[in-house]
CSV table of C-alpha atoms in Angstrom, one decimal:
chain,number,residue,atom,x,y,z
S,1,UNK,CA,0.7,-5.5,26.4
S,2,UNK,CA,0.9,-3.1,29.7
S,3,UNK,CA,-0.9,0.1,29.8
S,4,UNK,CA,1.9,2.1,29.2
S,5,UNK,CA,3.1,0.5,26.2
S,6,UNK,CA,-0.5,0.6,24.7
S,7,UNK,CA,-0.8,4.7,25.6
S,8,UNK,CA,2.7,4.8,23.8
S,9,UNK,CA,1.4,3.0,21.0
S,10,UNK,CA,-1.7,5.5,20.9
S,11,UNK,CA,0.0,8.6,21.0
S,12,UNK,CA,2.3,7.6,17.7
S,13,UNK,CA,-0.6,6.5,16.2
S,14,UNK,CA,-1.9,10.5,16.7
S,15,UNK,CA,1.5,11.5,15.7
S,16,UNK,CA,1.4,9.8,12.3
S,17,UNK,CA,-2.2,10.9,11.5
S,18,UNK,CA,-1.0,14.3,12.4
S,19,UNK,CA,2.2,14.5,10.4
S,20,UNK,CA,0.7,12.5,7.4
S,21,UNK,CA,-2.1,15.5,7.0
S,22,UNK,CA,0.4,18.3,7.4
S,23,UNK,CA,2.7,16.5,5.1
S,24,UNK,CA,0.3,16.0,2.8
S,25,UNK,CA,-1.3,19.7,2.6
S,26,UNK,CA,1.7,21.6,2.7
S,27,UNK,CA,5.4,19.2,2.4
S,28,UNK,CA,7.7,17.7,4.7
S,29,UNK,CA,10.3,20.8,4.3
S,30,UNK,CA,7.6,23.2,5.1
S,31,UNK,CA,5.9,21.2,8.4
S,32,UNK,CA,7.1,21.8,11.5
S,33,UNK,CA,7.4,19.3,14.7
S,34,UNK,CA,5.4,22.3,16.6
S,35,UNK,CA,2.7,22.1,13.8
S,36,UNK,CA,2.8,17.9,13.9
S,37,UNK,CA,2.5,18.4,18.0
S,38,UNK,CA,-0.3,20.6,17.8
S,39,UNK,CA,-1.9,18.8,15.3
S,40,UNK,CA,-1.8,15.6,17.2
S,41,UNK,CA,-2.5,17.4,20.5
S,42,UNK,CA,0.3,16.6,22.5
S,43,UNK,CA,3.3,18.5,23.8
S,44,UNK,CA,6.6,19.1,21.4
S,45,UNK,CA,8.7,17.1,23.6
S,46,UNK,CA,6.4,14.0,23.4
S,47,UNK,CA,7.4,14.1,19.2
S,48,UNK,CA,11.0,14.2,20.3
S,49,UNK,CA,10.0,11.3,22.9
S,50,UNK,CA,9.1,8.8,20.6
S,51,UNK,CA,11.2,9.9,17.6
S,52,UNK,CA,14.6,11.4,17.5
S,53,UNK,CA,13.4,14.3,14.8
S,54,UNK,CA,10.9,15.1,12.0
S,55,UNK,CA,12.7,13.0,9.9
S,56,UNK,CA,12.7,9.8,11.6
S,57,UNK,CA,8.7,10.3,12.2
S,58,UNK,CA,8.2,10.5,8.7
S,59,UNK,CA,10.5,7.3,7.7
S,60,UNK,CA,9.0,5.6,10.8
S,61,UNK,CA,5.3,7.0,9.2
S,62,UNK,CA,6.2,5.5,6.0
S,63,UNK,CA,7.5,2.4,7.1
S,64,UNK,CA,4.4,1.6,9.4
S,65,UNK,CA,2.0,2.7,6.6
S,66,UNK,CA,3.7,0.3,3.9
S,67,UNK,CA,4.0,-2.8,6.7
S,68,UNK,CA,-0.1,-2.1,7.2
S,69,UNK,CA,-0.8,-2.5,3.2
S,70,UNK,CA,1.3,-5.5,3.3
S,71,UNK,CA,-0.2,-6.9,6.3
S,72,UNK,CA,-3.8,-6.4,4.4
S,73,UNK,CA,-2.7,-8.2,1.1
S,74,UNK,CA,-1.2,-11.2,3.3
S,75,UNK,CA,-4.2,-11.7,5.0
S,76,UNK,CA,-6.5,-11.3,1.8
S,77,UNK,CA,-4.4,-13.9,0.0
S,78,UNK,CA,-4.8,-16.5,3.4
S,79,UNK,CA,-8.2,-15.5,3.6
S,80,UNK,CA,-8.5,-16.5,-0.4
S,81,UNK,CA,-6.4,-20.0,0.5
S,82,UNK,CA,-9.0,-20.7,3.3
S,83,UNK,CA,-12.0,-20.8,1.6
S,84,UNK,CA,-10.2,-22.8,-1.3
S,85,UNK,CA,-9.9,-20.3,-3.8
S,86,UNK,CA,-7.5,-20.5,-6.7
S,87,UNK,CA,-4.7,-18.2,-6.8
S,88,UNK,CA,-6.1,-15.6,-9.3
S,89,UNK,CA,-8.6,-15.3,-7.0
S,90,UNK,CA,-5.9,-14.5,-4.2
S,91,UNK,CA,-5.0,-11.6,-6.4
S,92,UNK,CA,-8.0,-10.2,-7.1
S,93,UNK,CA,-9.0,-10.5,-3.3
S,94,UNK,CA,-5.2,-8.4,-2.8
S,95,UNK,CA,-6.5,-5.8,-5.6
S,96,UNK,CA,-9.6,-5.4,-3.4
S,97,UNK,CA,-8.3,-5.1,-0.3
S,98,UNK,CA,-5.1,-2.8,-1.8
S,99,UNK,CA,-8.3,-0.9,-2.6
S,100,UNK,CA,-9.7,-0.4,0.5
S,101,UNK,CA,-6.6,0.3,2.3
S,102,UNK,CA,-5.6,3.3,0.3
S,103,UNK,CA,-9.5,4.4,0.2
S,104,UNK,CA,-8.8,4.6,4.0
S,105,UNK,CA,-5.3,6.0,3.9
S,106,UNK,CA,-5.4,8.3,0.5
S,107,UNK,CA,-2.7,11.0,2.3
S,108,UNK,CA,-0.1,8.1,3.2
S,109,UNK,CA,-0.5,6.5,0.0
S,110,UNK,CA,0.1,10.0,-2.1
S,111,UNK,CA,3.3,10.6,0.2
S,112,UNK,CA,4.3,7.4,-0.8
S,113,UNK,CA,3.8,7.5,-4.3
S,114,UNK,CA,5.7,10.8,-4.4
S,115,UNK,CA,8.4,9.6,-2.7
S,116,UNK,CA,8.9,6.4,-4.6
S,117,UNK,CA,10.7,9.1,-7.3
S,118,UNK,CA,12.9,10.8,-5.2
S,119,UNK,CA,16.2,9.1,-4.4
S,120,UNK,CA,18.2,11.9,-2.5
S,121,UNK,CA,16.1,11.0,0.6
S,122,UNK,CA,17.1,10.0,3.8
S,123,UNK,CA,14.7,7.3,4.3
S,124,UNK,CA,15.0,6.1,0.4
S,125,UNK,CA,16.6,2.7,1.5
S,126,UNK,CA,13.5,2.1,3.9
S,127,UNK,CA,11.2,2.8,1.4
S,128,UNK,CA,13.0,0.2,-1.0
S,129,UNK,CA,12.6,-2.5,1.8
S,130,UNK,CA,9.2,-1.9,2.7
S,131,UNK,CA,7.8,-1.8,-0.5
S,132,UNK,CA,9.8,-5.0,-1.4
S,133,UNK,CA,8.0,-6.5,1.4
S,134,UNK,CA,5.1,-5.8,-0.4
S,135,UNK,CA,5.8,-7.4,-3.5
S,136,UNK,CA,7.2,-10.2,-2.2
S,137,UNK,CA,4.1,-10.9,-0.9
S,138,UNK,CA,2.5,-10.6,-4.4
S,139,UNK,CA,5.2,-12.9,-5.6
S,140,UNK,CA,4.6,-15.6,-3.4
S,141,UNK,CA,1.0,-15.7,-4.6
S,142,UNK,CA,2.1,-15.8,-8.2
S,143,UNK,CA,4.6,-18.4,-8.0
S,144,UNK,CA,2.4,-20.7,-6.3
S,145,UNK,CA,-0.5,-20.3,-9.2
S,146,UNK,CA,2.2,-21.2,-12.1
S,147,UNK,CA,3.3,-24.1,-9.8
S,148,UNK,CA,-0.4,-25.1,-9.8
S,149,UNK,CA,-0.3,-24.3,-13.4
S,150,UNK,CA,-3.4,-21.5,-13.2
S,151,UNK,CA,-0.6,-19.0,-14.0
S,152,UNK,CA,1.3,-19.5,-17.7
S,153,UNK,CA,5.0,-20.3,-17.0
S,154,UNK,CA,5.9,-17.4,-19.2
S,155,UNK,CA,4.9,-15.0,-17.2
S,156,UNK,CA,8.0,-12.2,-15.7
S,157,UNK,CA,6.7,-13.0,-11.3
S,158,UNK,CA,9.4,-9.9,-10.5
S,159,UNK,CA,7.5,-7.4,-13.0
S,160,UNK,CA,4.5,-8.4,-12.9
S,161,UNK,CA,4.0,-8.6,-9.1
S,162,UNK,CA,5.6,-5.3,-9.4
S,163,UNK,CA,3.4,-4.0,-12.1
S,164,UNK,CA,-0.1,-5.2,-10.2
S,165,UNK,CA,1.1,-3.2,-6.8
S,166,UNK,CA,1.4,-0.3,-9.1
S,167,UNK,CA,-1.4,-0.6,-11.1
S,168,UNK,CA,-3.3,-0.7,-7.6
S,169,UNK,CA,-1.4,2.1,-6.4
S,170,UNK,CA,-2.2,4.6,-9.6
S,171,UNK,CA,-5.4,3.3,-10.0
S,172,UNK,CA,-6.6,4.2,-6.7
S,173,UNK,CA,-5.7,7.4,-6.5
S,174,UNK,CA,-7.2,8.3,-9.8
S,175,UNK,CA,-10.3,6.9,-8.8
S,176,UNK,CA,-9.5,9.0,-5.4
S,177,UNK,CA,-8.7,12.0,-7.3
S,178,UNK,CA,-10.3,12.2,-10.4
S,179,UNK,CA,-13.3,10.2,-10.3
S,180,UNK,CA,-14.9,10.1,-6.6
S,181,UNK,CA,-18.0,9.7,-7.6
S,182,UNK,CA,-17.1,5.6,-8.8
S,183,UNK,CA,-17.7,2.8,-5.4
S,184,UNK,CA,-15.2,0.4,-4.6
S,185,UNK,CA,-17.0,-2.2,-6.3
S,186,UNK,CA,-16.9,-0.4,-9.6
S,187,UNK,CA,-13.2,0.0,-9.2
S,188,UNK,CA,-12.5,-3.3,-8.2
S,189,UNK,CA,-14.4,-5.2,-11.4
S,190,UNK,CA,-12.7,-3.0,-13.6
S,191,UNK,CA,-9.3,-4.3,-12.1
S,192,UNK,CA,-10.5,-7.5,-11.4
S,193,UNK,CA,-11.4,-7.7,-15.4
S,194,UNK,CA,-8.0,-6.7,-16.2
S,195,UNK,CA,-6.4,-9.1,-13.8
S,196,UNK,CA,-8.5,-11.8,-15.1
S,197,UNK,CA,-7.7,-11.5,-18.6
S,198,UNK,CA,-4.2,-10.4,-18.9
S,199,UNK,CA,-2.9,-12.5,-16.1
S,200,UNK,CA,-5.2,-15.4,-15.3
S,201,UNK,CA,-4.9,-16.0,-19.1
S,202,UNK,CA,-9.3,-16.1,-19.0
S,203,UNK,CA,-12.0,-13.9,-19.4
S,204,UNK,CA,-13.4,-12.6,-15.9
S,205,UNK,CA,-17.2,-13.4,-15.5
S,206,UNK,CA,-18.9,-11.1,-18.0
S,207,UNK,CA,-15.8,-10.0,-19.8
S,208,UNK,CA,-15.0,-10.0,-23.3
S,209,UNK,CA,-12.5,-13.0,-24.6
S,210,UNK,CA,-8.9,-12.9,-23.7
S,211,UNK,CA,-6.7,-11.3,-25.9
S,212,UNK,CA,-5.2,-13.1,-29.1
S,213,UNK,CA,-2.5,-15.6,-28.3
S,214,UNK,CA,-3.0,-15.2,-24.4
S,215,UNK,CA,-2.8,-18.3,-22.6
S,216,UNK,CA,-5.3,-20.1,-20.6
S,217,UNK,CA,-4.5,-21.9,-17.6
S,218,UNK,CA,-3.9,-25.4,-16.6
């Protein structure tokens, strides 16, 4: 990658911190592309320079964010797959590092919560694809632990792939919001007990017996 390409690459980086913060504390209808430039440091024409208007740096913001979470939980579950882990354990290594991302990135991942809901947006069809990437990478995980019969058969892999990226989405923001004061380790074994028990079909290490008539694997 050439130096000019990697400054380019820099300064949208600023931009999307910037805009992210301001959109955040205030709205997207309310934020300017003077504010954003400011923000960031640069001059208003280098916003208009790397994005045709405020609009298009906030789908381009979203979509870079979303491909980032996605790119975590990929490399979590090969990661998992490396060391020879089973699959549930590629799941709860996705919860963990789903986690940490949005520890890192609360301000994105509250935009993109709140967006989620509205559907008179301009970048709503982006946000569908991006977050189906997402899930899709969940599935994949799933579909190969009821193949390897760790998973039950029964199990709905569309809703409940979709179901664990939410319940790591609302999860970590209350813990962001509401109750700071818990680690990431404390969040992550309550999840992980969850995941283990309703999904694995066992009890996670410590945990209390699966519920009645849930399924264990193999």
């Amino acid at each position: 990658m050439d130096s000019s390409s990697t400054r380019r690459q820099a300064t949208r980086q600023k931009l999307f911190e910037a805009a992210v913060t301001l959109i955040a504390e205030q709205g997207f209808s309310s934020t300017t592309v003077e504010e954003i430039a400011e923000r960031a440091g640069v001059a208003k024409g280098t916003v208009y320079y790397n994005f045709a208007s405020k609009t298009v740096l906030f789908e381009e913001l979203l979509r870079h964010g979303i491909e980032l979470l996605t790119a975590s939980l990929q490399s979590a579950a090969d990661e998992t797959a490396e060391r020879g882990g089973s699959h549930v354990d590629a799941l709860d290594a996705m919860v963990r590092a789903g986690l940490h991302f949005i520890a890192r990135h609360p301000s994105l991942t509250q935009l993109y919560v709140a967006e989620l809901w509205r559907t008179n947006r301009p970048w709503q069809s982006t946000l569908m694809v991006v977050r189906q990437q997402a899930i899709a990478v969940i599935e994949s995980v799933l579909r190969e632990g009821v193949a390897a019969r760790e998973l039950s058969e029964d199990i709905d892999i569309p809703l409940t792939a979709s179901a664990l990226f939410g319940m790591v989405l609302v999860a970590a923001l209350d813990w962001q919001s509401y109750q700071p004061e818990r680690s990431l380790d404390d969040v992550h074994a309550a999840l992980s007990r969850l995941l283990q028990g309703r999904v694995g079909g066992a009890p996670a290490q410590g945990a209390g017996a699966p519920a009645e008539g849930a399924r264990t694997p193999g």
